[in-house]
PDB file of C-alpha atoms and ligand atoms in Angstrom:
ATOM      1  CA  UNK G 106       7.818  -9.795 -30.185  1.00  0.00           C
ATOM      2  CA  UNK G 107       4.328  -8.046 -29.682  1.00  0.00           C
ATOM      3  CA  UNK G 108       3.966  -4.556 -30.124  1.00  0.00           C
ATOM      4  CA  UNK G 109       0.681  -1.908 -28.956  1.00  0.00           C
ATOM      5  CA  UNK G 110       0.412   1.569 -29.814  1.00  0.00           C
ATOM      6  CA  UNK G 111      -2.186   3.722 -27.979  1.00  0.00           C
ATOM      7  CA  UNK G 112      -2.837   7.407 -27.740  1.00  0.00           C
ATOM      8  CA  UNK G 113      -4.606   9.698 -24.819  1.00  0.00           C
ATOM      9  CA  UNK G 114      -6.121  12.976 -25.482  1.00  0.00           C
ATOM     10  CA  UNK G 115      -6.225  15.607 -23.108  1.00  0.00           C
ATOM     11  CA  UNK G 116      -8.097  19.052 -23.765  1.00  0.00           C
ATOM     12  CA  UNK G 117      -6.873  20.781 -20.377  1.00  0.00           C
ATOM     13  CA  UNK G 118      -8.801  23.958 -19.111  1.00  0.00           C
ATOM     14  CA  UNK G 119      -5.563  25.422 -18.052  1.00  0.00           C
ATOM     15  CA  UNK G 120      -2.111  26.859 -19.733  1.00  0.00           C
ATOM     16  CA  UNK G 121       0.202  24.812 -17.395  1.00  0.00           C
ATOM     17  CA  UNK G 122      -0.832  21.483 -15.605  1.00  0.00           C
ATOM     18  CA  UNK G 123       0.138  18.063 -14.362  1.00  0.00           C
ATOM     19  CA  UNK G 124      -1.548  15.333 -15.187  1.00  0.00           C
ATOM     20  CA  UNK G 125      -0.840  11.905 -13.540  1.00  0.00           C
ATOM     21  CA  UNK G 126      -1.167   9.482 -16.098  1.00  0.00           C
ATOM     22  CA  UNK G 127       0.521   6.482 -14.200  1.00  0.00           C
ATOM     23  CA  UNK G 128      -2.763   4.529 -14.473  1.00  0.00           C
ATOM     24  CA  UNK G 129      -3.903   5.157 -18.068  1.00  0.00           C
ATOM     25  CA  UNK G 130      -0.359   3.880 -19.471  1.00  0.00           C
ATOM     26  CA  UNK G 131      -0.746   0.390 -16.774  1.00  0.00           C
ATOM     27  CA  UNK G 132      -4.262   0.278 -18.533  1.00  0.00           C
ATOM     28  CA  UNK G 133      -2.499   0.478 -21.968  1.00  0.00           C
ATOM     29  CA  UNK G 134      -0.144  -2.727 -20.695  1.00  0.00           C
ATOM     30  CA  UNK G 135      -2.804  -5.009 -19.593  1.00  0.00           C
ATOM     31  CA  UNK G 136      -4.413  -4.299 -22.809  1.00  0.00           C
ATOM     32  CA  UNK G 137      -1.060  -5.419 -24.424  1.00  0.00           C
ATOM     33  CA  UNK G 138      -0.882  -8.595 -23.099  1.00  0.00           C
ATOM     34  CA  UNK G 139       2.822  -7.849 -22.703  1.00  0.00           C
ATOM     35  CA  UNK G 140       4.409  -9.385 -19.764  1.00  0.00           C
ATOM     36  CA  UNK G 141       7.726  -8.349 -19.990  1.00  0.00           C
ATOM     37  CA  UNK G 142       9.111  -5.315 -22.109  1.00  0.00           C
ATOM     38  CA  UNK G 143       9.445  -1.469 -22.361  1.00  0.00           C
ATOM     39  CA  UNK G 144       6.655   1.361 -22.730  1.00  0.00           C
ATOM     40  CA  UNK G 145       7.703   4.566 -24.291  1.00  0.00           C
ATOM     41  CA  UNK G 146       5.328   7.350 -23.626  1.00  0.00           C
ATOM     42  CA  UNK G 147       5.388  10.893 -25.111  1.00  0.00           C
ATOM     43  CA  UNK G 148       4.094  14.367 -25.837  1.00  0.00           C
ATOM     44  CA  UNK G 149       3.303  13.984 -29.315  1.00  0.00           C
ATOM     45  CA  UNK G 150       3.419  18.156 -29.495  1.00  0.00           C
ATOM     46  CA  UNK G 151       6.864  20.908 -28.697  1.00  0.00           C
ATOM     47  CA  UNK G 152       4.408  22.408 -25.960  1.00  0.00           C
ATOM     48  CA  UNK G 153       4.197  19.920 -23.393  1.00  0.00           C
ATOM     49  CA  UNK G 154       5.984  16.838 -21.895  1.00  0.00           C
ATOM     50  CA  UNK G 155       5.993  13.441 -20.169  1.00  0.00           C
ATOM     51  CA  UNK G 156       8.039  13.085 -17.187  1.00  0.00           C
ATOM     52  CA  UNK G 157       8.285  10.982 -14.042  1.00  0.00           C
ATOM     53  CA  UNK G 158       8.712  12.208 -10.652  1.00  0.00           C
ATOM     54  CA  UNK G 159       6.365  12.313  -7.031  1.00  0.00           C
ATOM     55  CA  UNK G 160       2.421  12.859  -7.246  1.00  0.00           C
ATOM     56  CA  UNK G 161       3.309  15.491  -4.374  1.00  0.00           C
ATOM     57  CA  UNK G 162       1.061  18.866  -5.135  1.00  0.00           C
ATOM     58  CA  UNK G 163       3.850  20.967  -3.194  1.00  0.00           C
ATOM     59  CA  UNK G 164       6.730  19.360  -5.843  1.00  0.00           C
ATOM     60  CA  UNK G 165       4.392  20.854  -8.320  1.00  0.00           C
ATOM     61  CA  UNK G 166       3.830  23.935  -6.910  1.00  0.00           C
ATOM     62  CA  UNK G 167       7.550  24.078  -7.175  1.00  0.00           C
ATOM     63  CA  UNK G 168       8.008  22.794 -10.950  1.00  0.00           C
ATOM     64  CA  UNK G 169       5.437  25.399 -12.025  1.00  0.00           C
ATOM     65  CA  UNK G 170       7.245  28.134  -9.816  1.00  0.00           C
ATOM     66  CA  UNK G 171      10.308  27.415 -11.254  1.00  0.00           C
ATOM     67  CA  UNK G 172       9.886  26.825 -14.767  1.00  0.00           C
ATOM     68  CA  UNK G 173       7.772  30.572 -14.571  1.00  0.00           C
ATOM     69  CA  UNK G 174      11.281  31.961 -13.315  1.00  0.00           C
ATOM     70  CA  UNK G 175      13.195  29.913 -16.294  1.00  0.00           C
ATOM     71  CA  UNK G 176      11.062  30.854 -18.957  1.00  0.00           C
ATOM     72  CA  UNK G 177       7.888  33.523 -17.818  1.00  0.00           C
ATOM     73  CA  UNK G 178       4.170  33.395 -19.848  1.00  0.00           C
ATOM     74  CA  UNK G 179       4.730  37.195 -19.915  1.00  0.00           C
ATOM     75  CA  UNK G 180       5.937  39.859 -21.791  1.00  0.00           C
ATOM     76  CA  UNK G 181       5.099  37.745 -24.309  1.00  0.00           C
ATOM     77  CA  UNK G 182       7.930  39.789 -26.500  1.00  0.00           C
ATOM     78  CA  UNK G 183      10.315  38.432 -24.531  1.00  0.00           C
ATOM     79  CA  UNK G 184      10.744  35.953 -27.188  1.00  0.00           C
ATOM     80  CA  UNK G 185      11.430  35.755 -30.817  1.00  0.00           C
ATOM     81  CA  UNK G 186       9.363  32.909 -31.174  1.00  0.00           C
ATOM     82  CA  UNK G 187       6.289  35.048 -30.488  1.00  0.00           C
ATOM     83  CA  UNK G 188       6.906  37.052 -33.966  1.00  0.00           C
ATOM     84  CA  UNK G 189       5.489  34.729 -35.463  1.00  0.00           C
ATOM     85  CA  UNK G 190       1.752  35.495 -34.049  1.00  0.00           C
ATOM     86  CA  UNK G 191       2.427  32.951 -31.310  1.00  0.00           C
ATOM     87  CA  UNK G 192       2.362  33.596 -27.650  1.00  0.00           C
ATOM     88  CA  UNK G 193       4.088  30.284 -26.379  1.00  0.00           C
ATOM     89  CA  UNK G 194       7.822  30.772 -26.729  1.00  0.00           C
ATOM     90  CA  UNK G 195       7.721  30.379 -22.778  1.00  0.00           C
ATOM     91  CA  UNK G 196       5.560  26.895 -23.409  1.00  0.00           C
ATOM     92  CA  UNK G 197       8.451  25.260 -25.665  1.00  0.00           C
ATOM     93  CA  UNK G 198      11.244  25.854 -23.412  1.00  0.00           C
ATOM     94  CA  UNK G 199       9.295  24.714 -20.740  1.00  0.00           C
ATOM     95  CA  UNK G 200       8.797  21.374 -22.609  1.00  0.00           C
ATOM     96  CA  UNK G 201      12.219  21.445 -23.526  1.00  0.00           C
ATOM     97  CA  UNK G 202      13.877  21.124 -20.206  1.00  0.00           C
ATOM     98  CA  UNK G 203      10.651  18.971 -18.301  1.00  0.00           C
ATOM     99  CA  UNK G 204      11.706  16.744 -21.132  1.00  0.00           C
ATOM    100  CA  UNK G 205       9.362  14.451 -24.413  1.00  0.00           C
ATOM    101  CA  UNK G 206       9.671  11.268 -23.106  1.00  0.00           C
ATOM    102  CA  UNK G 207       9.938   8.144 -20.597  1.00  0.00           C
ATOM    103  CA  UNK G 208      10.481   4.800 -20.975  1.00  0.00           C
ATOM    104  CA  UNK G 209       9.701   2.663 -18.374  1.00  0.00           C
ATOM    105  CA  UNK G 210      10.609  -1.206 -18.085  1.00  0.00           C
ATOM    106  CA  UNK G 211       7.094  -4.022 -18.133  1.00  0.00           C
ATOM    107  CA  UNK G 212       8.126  -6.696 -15.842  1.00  0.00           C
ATOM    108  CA  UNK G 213       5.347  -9.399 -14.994  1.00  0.00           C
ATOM    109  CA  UNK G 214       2.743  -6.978 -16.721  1.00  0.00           C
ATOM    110  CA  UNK G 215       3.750  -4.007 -14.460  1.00  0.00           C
ATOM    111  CA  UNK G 216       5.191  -0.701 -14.751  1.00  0.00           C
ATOM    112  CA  UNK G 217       8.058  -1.374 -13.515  1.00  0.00           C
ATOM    113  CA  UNK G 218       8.821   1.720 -10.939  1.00  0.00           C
ATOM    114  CA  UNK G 219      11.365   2.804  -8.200  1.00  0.00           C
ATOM    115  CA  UNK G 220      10.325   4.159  -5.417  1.00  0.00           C
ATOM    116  CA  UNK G 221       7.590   6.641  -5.819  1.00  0.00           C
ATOM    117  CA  UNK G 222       7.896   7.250  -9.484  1.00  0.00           C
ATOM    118  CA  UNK G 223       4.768   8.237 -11.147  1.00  0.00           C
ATOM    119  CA  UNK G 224       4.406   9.668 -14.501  1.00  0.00           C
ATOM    120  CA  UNK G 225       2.977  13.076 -15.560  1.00  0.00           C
ATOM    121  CA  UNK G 226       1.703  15.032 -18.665  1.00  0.00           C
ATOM    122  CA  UNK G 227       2.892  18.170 -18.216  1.00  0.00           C
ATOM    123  CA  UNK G 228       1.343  20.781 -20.510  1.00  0.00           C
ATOM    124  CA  UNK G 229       2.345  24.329 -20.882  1.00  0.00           C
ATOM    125  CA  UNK G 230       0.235  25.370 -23.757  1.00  0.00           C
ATOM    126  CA  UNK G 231      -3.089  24.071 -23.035  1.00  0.00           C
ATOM    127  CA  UNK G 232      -6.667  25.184 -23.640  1.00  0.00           C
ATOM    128  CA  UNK G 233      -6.855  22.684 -26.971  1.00  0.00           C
ATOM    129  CA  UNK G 234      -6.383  19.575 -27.632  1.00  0.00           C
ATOM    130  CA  UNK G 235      -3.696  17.556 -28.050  1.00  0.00           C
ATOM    131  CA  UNK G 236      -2.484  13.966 -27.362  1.00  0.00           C
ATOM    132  CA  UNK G 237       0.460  11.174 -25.671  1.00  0.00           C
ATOM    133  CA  UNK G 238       1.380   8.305 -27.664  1.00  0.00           C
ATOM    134  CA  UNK G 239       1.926   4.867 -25.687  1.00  0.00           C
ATOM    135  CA  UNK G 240       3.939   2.228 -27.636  1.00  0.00           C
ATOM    136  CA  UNK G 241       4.674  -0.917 -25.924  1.00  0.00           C
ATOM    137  CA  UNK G 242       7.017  -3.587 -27.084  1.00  0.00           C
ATOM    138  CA  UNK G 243       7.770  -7.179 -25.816  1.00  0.00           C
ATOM    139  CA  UNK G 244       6.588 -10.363 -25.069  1.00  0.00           C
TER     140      UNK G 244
HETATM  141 ZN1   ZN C 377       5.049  27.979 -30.818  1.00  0.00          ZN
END
């Protein structure tokens, strides 16, 4: 069994985006030279998230809509998190429920996707830096 371990770094000029990422983690699989396996990929921080779902901009309208009803930015003293200096309570619930992680199936050196499927960074707590680790495992 081969493994490959690879991280991206974002540094994201906004508090909430989507990043597709779909391409960087096939890159990350040809580099491999695995053929047939799984690729985890994940936030490696509690304020943002990996997830897979449609590259539609009016889905993502809709995530960031919703996930500002679920858990709003402001009054920042609407959490208890926030006593501790911070102002991102809102930022790890919304990485809690948009979820850390996907795995995704290799199969003849592909990402192995159902229809549509693309995979996204999601941060909530941007404006700095921070990273997704792709491990790859297989043969
Ligand atoms: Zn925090």
């Amino acid at each position: 069994m081969k493994t490959y371990r690879k991280e991206l770094v974002f540094n994201i000029n906004k508090r909430v985006d989507f990043i597709n990422i779909t391409e960087d983690v096939q890159k990350a699989v040809s580099e491999s030279g695995i053929k047939d396996g799984l690729a985890l990929v994940n936030a490696m921080h509690i304020t943002a998230s990996v997830f897979i779902n449609d590259d539609e901009q009016g889905l993502h309208g809709d995530y960031k809509r919703w996930l500002e009803t679920l858990a709003p930015h402001e009054p920042v003293s609407l959490y208890q998190h926030n006593r501790t200096g911070e102002d991102n309570g809102d930022a790890h619930l919304k990485r809690q429920i948009m979820g850390r992680e996907v795995v995704v199936a290799i199969t003849n050196g592909a990402l192995d996707f159902g229809p549509w499927e693309q995979i996204f960074y999601g941060e909530f707590d941007g404006l700095r830096r921070k990273r997704v680790l792709i491990k790859i495992i297989g043969e």
